mmCIF file of C-alpha atoms in Angstrom:
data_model
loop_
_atom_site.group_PDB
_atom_site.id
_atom_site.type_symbol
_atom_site.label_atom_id
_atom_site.label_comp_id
_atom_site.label_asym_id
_atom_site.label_seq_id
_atom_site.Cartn_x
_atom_site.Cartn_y
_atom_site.Cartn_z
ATOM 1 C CA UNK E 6 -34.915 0.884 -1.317
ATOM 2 C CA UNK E 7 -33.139 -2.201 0.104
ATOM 3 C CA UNK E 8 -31.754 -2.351 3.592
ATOM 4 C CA UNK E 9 -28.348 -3.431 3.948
ATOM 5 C CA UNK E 10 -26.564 -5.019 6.732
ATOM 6 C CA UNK E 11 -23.413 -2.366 7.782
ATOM 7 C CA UNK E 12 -19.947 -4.227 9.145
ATOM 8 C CA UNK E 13 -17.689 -1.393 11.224
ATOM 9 C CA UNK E 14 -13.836 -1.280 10.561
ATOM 10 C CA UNK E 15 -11.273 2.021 11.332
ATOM 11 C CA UNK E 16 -9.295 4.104 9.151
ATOM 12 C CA UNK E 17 -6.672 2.872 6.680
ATOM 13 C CA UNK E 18 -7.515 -0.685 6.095
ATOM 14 C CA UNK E 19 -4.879 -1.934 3.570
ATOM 15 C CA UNK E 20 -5.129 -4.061 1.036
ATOM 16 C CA UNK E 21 -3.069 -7.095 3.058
ATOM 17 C CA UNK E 22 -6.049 -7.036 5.099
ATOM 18 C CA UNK E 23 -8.475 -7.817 2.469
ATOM 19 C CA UNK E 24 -7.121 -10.096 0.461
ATOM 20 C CA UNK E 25 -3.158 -11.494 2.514
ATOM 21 C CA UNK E 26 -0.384 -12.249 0.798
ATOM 22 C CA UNK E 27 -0.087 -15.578 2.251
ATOM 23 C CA UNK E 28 -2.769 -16.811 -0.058
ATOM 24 C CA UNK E 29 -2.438 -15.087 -3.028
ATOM 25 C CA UNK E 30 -1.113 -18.320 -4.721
ATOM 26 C CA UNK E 31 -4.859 -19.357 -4.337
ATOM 27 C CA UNK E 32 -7.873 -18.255 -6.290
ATOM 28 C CA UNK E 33 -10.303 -15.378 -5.167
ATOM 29 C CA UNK E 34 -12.698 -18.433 -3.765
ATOM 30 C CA UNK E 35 -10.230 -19.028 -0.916
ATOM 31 C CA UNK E 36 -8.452 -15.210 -0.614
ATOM 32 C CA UNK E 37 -12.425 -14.414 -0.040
ATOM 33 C CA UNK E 38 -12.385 -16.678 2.935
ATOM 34 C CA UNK E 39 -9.244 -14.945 4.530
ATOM 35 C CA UNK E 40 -10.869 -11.411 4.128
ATOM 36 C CA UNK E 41 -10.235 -9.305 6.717
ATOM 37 C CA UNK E 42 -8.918 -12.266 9.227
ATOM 38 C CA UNK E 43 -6.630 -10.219 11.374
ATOM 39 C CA UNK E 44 -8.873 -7.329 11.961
ATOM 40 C CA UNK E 45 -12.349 -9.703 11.996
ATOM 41 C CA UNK E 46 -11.624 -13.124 12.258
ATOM 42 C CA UNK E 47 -15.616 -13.634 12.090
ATOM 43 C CA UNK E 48 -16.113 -11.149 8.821
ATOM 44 C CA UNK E 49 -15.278 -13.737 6.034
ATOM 45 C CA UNK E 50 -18.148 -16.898 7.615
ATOM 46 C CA UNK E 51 -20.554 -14.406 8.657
ATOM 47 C CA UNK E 52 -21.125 -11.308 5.982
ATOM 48 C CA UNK E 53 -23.856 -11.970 3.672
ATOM 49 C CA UNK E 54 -24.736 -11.032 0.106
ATOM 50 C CA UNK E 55 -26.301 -7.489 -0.071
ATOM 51 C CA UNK E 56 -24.222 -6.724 3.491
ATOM 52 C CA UNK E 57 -21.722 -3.202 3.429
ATOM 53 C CA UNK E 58 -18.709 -2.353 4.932
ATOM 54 C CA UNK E 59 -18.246 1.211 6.230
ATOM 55 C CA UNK E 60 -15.269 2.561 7.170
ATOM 56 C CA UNK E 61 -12.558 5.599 8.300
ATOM 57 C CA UNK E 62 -10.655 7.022 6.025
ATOM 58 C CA UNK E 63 -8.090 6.189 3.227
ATOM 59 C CA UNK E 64 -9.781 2.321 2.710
ATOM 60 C CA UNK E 65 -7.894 0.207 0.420
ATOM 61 C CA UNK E 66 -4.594 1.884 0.991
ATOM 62 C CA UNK E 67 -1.272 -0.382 0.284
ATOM 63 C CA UNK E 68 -0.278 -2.272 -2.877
ATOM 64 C CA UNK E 69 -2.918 -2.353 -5.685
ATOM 65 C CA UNK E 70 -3.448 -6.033 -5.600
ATOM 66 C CA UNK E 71 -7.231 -6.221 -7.756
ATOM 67 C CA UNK E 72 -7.955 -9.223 -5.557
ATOM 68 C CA UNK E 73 -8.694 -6.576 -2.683
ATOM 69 C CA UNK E 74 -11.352 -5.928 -4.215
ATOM 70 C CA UNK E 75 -12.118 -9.176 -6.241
ATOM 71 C CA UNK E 76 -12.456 -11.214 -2.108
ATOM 72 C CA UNK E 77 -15.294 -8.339 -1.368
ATOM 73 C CA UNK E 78 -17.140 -9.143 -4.742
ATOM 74 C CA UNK E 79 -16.763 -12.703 -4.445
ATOM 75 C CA UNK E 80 -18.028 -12.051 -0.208
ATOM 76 C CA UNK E 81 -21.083 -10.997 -2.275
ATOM 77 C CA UNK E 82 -20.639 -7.267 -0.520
ATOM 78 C CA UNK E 83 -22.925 -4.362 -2.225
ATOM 79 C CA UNK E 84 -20.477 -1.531 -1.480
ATOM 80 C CA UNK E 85 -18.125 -0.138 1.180
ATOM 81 C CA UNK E 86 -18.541 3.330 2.366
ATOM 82 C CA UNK E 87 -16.114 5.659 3.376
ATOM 83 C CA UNK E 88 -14.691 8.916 4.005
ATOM 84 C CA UNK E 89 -11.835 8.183 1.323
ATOM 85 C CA UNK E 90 -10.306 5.823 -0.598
ATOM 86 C CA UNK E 91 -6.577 4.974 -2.145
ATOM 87 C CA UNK E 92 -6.823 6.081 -5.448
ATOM 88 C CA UNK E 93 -5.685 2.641 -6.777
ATOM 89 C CA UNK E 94 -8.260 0.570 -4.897
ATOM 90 C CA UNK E 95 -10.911 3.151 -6.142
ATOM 91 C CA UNK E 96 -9.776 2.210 -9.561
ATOM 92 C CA UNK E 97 -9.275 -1.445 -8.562
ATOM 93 C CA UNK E 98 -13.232 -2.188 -7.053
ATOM 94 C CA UNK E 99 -14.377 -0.422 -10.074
ATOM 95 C CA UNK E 100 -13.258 -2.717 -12.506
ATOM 96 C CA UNK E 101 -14.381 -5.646 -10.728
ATOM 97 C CA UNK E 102 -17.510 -3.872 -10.111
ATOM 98 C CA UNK E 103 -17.567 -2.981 -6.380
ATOM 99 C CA UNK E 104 -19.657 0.106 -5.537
ATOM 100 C CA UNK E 105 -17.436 2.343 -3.399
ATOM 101 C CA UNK E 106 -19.587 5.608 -1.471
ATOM 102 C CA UNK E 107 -17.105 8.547 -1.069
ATOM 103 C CA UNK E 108 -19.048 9.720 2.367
ATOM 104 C CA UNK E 109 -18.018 12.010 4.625
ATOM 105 C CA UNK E 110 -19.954 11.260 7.586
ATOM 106 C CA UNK E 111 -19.738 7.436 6.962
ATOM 107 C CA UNK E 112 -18.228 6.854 10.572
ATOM 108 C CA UNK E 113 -21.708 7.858 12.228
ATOM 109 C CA UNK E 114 -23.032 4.499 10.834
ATOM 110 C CA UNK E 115 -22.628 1.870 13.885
ATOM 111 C CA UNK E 116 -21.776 -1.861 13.246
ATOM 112 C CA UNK E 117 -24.971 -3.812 12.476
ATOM 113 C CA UNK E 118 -27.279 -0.998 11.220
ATOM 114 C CA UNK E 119 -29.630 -1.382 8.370
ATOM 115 C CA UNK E 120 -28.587 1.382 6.097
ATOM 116 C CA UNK E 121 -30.380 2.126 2.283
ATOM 117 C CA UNK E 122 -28.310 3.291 -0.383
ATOM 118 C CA UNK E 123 -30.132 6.115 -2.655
ATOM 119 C CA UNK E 124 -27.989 6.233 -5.694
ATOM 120 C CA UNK E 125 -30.197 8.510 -7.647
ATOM 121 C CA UNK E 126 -29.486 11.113 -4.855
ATOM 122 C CA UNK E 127 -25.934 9.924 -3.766
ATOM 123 C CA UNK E 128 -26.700 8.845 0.052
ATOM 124 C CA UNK E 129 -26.658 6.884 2.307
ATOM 125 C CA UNK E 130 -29.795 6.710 4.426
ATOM 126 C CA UNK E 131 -29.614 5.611 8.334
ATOM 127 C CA UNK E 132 -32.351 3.388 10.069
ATOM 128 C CA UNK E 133 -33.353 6.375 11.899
ATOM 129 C CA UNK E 134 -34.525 8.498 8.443
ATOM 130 C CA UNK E 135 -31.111 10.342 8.343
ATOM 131 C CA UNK E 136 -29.459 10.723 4.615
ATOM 132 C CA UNK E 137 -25.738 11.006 4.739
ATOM 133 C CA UNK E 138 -24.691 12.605 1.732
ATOM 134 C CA UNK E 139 -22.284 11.195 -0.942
ATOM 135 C CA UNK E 140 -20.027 12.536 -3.551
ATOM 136 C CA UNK E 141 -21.895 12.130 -7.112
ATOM 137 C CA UNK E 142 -21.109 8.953 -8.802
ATOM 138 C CA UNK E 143 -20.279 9.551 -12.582
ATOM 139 C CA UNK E 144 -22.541 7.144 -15.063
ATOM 140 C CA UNK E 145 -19.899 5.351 -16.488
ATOM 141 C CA UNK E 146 -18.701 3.933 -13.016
ATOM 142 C CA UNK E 147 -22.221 3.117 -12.044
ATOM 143 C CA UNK E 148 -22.478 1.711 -15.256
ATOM 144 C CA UNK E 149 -19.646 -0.526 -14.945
ATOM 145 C CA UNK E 150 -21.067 -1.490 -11.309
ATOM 146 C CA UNK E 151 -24.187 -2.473 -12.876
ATOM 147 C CA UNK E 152 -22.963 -4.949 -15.514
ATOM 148 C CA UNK E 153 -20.620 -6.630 -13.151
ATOM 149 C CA UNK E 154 -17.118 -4.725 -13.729
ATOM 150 C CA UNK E 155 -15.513 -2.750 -16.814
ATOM 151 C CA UNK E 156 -14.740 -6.379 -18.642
ATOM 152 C CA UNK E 157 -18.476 -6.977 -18.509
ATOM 153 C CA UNK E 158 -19.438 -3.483 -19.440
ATOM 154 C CA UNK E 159 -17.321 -4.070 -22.671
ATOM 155 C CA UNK E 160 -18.029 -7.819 -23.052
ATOM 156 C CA UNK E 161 -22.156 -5.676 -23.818
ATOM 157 C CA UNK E 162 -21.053 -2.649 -25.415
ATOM 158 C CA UNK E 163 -19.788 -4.822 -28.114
ATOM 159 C CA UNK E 164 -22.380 -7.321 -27.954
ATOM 160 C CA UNK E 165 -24.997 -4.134 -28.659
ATOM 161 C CA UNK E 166 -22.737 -2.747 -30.830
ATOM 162 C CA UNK E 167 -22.448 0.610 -28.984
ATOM 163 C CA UNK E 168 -18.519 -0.018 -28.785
ATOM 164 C CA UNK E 169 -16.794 -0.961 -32.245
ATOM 165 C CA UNK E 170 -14.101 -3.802 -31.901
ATOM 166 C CA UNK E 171 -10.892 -1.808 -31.836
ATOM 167 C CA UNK E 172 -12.011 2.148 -32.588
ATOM 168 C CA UNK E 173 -8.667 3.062 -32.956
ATOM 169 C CA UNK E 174 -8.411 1.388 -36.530
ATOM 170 C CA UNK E 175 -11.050 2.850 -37.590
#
Protein backbone atom coordinates (compact mmCIF):
# COMPACT_ATOMS: atom_id res chain seq x y z
CA UNK A 1 0.00 0.00 0.00
CA UNK A 2 1.10 3.63 -0.58
CA UNK A 3 1.67 6.07 2.22
CA UNK A 4 0.04 9.25 1.96
CA UNK A 5 0.85 12.54 3.36
CA UNK A 6 -2.45 13.64 5.81
CA UNK A 7 -3.26 17.72 5.93
CA UNK A 8 -5.60 18.48 9.30
CA UNK A 9 -8.66 20.88 8.91
CA UNK A 10 -12.03 21.06 11.49
CA UNK A 11 -15.53 20.38 10.94
CA UNK A 12 -17.71 21.99 8.27
CA UNK A 13 -15.33 23.24 5.73
CA UNK A 14 -17.54 24.85 3.00
CA UNK A 15 -17.21 24.92 -0.30
CA UNK A 16 -16.09 28.95 -0.35
CA UNK A 17 -13.16 27.61 1.29
CA UNK A 18 -12.11 25.31 -1.36
CA UNK A 19 -12.60 26.81 -4.28
CA UNK A 20 -13.74 31.25 -3.33
CA UNK A 21 -15.99 32.98 -5.11
CA UNK A 22 -13.69 35.71 -5.83
CA UNK A 23 -12.06 33.63 -8.48
CA UNK A 24 -14.52 31.68 -9.91
CA UNK A 25 -14.32 33.84 -13.13
CA UNK A 26 -10.93 31.95 -13.49
CA UNK A 27 -10.25 28.40 -14.51
CA UNK A 28 -9.70 25.44 -11.99
CA UNK A 29 -5.68 26.08 -12.65
CA UNK A 30 -5.89 29.30 -10.61
CA UNK A 31 -9.20 28.44 -8.13
CA UNK A 32 -6.61 25.39 -7.29
CA UNK A 33 -4.09 27.92 -6.16
CA UNK A 34 -6.63 29.76 -3.79
CA UNK A 35 -7.67 26.38 -2.12
CA UNK A 36 -8.23 26.61 1.22
CA UNK A 37 -6.42 30.27 1.60
CA UNK A 38 -8.30 31.54 4.58
CA UNK A 39 -8.12 28.49 6.67
CA UNK A 40 -4.30 27.43 5.27
CA UNK A 41 -2.75 30.05 3.53
CA UNK A 42 0.29 27.46 3.01
CA UNK A 43 -2.15 24.36 1.76
CA UNK A 44 -2.43 25.37 -1.99
CA UNK A 45 2.06 25.81 -2.58
CA UNK A 46 2.77 23.06 -0.34
CA UNK A 47 0.29 19.78 -0.76
CA UNK A 48 1.62 17.33 -3.08
CA UNK A 49 0.21 14.75 -5.48
CA UNK A 50 -0.78 11.50 -3.62
CA UNK A 51 -1.19 13.92 -0.22
CA UNK A 52 -4.99 13.61 1.80
CA UNK A 53 -6.97 15.84 3.58
CA UNK A 54 -8.79 14.59 6.71
CA UNK A 55 -11.26 16.27 8.31
CA UNK A 56 -14.44 16.86 11.04
CA UNK A 57 -17.55 16.48 10.04
CA UNK A 58 -20.06 17.68 7.32
CA UNK A 59 -16.87 18.54 4.64
CA UNK A 60 -17.96 20.21 1.59
CA UNK A 61 -21.00 21.79 3.09
CA UNK A 62 -22.35 25.19 1.28
CA UNK A 63 -23.30 25.76 -2.37
CA UNK A 64 -22.57 22.83 -4.77
CA UNK A 65 -20.06 24.65 -6.83
CA UNK A 66 -18.19 21.23 -8.78
CA UNK A 67 -15.04 23.34 -8.72
CA UNK A 68 -14.82 22.40 -4.86
CA UNK A 69 -13.96 19.53 -5.80
CA UNK A 70 -12.41 20.10 -9.34
CA UNK A 71 -9.28 22.68 -7.14
CA UNK A 72 -8.61 19.28 -4.94
CA UNK A 73 -8.26 17.11 -8.20
CA UNK A 74 -6.37 19.58 -10.00
CA UNK A 75 -4.07 19.97 -6.18
CA UNK A 76 -3.38 16.38 -7.33
CA UNK A 77 -5.09 15.20 -3.74
CA UNK A 78 -5.85 11.21 -3.51
CA UNK A 79 -8.88 11.57 -1.22
CA UNK A 80 -10.22 13.47 1.80
CA UNK A 81 -11.41 11.61 4.76
CA UNK A 82 -14.03 12.37 6.98
CA UNK A 83 -16.63 11.71 9.39
CA UNK A 84 -19.35 13.11 6.84
CA UNK A 85 -19.89 14.82 3.94
CA UNK A 86 -22.68 17.34 2.26
CA UNK A 87 -24.53 15.22 0.20
CA UNK A 88 -23.92 17.52 -2.85
CA UNK A 89 -20.14 17.65 -2.55
CA UNK A 90 -20.26 13.77 -2.14
CA UNK A 91 -21.96 13.77 -5.46
CA UNK A 92 -19.81 16.66 -6.73
CA UNK A 93 -15.96 14.89 -6.01
CA UNK A 94 -17.42 11.86 -7.48
CA UNK A 95 -17.92 13.03 -10.77
CA UNK A 96 -14.71 14.66 -11.03
CA UNK A 97 -13.26 11.64 -9.57
CA UNK A 98 -12.16 12.55 -6.00
CA UNK A 99 -12.10 9.60 -3.58
CA UNK A 100 -14.04 10.70 -0.50
CA UNK A 101 -13.58 8.03 2.91
CA UNK A 102 -16.84 8.22 4.98
CA UNK A 103 -14.70 7.51 8.42
CA UNK A 104 -15.78 7.79 11.61
CA UNK A 105 -12.75 8.02 13.56
CA UNK A 106 -10.98 10.17 10.85
CA UNK A 107 -10.20 13.00 13.50
CA UNK A 108 -7.62 10.61 15.36
CA UNK A 109 -5.35 11.09 12.26
CA UNK A 110 -2.86 14.12 13.25
CA UNK A 111 -1.60 16.65 10.60
CA UNK A 112 1.45 15.23 8.78
CA UNK A 113 0.94 11.45 9.33
CA UNK A 114 1.63 8.89 6.73
CA UNK A 115 -1.64 7.11 6.48
CA UNK A 116 -2.40 3.90 3.75
CA UNK A 117 -5.64 3.64 2.29
CA UNK A 118 -6.92 -0.20 2.02
CA UNK A 119 -9.78 0.04 -0.36
CA UNK A 120 -10.34 -3.62 -0.69
CA UNK A 121 -11.15 -3.54 3.10
CA UNK A 122 -12.53 0.10 3.38
CA UNK A 123 -9.77 1.69 5.87
CA UNK A 124 -7.73 3.76 6.59
CA UNK A 125 -4.53 2.48 8.15
CA UNK A 126 -2.39 4.79 10.72
CA UNK A 127 1.54 4.84 10.80
CA UNK A 128 1.31 3.10 14.00
CA UNK A 129 -0.53 -0.34 12.37
CA UNK A 130 -4.03 0.96 13.42
CA UNK A 131 -6.98 0.44 10.62
CA UNK A 132 -9.71 2.96 10.97
CA UNK A 133 -12.63 1.58 9.45
CA UNK A 134 -14.64 3.05 6.50
CA UNK A 135 -18.10 2.83 5.19
CA UNK A 136 -18.04 0.35 2.00
CA UNK A 137 -17.49 2.10 -1.19
CA UNK A 138 -20.00 0.85 -3.92
CA UNK A 139 -18.07 -0.32 -7.38
CA UNK A 140 -19.51 2.04 -9.52
CA UNK A 141 -18.09 5.08 -7.48
CA UNK A 142 -14.73 3.45 -7.22
CA UNK A 143 -15.10 2.83 -10.66
CA UNK A 144 -15.69 6.27 -11.64
CA UNK A 145 -12.61 7.26 -9.25
CA UNK A 146 -10.50 5.01 -11.16
CA UNK A 147 -11.06 6.28 -14.72
CA UNK A 148 -10.76 9.86 -13.70
CA UNK A 149 -14.57 11.00 -13.01
CA UNK A 150 -18.12 9.76 -14.36
CA UNK A 151 -17.36 11.71 -17.93
CA UNK A 152 -14.33 9.47 -18.24
CA UNK A 153 -16.03 6.37 -17.01
CA UNK A 154 -18.55 6.94 -19.95
CA UNK A 155 -16.07 8.49 -22.43
CA UNK A 156 -14.70 4.01 -21.91
CA UNK A 157 -17.88 2.39 -21.45
CA UNK A 158 -18.66 3.49 -24.88
CA UNK A 159 -15.34 3.18 -26.24
CA UNK A 160 -15.61 -0.81 -25.04
CA UNK A 161 -18.90 -0.88 -25.97
CA UNK A 162 -20.25 -1.92 -22.52
CA UNK A 163 -22.58 1.31 -22.64
CA UNK A 164 -24.71 1.72 -25.97
CA UNK A 165 -24.85 5.43 -27.27
CA UNK A 166 -28.22 6.56 -26.00
CA UNK A 167 -30.01 3.15 -24.37
CA UNK A 168 -33.04 4.84 -24.07
CA UNK A 169 -33.77 4.59 -27.95
CA UNK A 170 -33.18 1.45 -28.03
Amino acid sequence: MTTHRAWRLGADVDTDQLAPGAYMKFGIDEIARHCLERVRPDFAAAVRPGDVIVAGPNFGIGSSREQAASALVALGLRAVIAPSFSGLYFRNAYNVGLLLLTCPEAEAIQEGEAIAIDLDACRVVRADGTALPCEPIPDFLRDMVQAGGLLNLLKRRLADGTLKPNPMRA
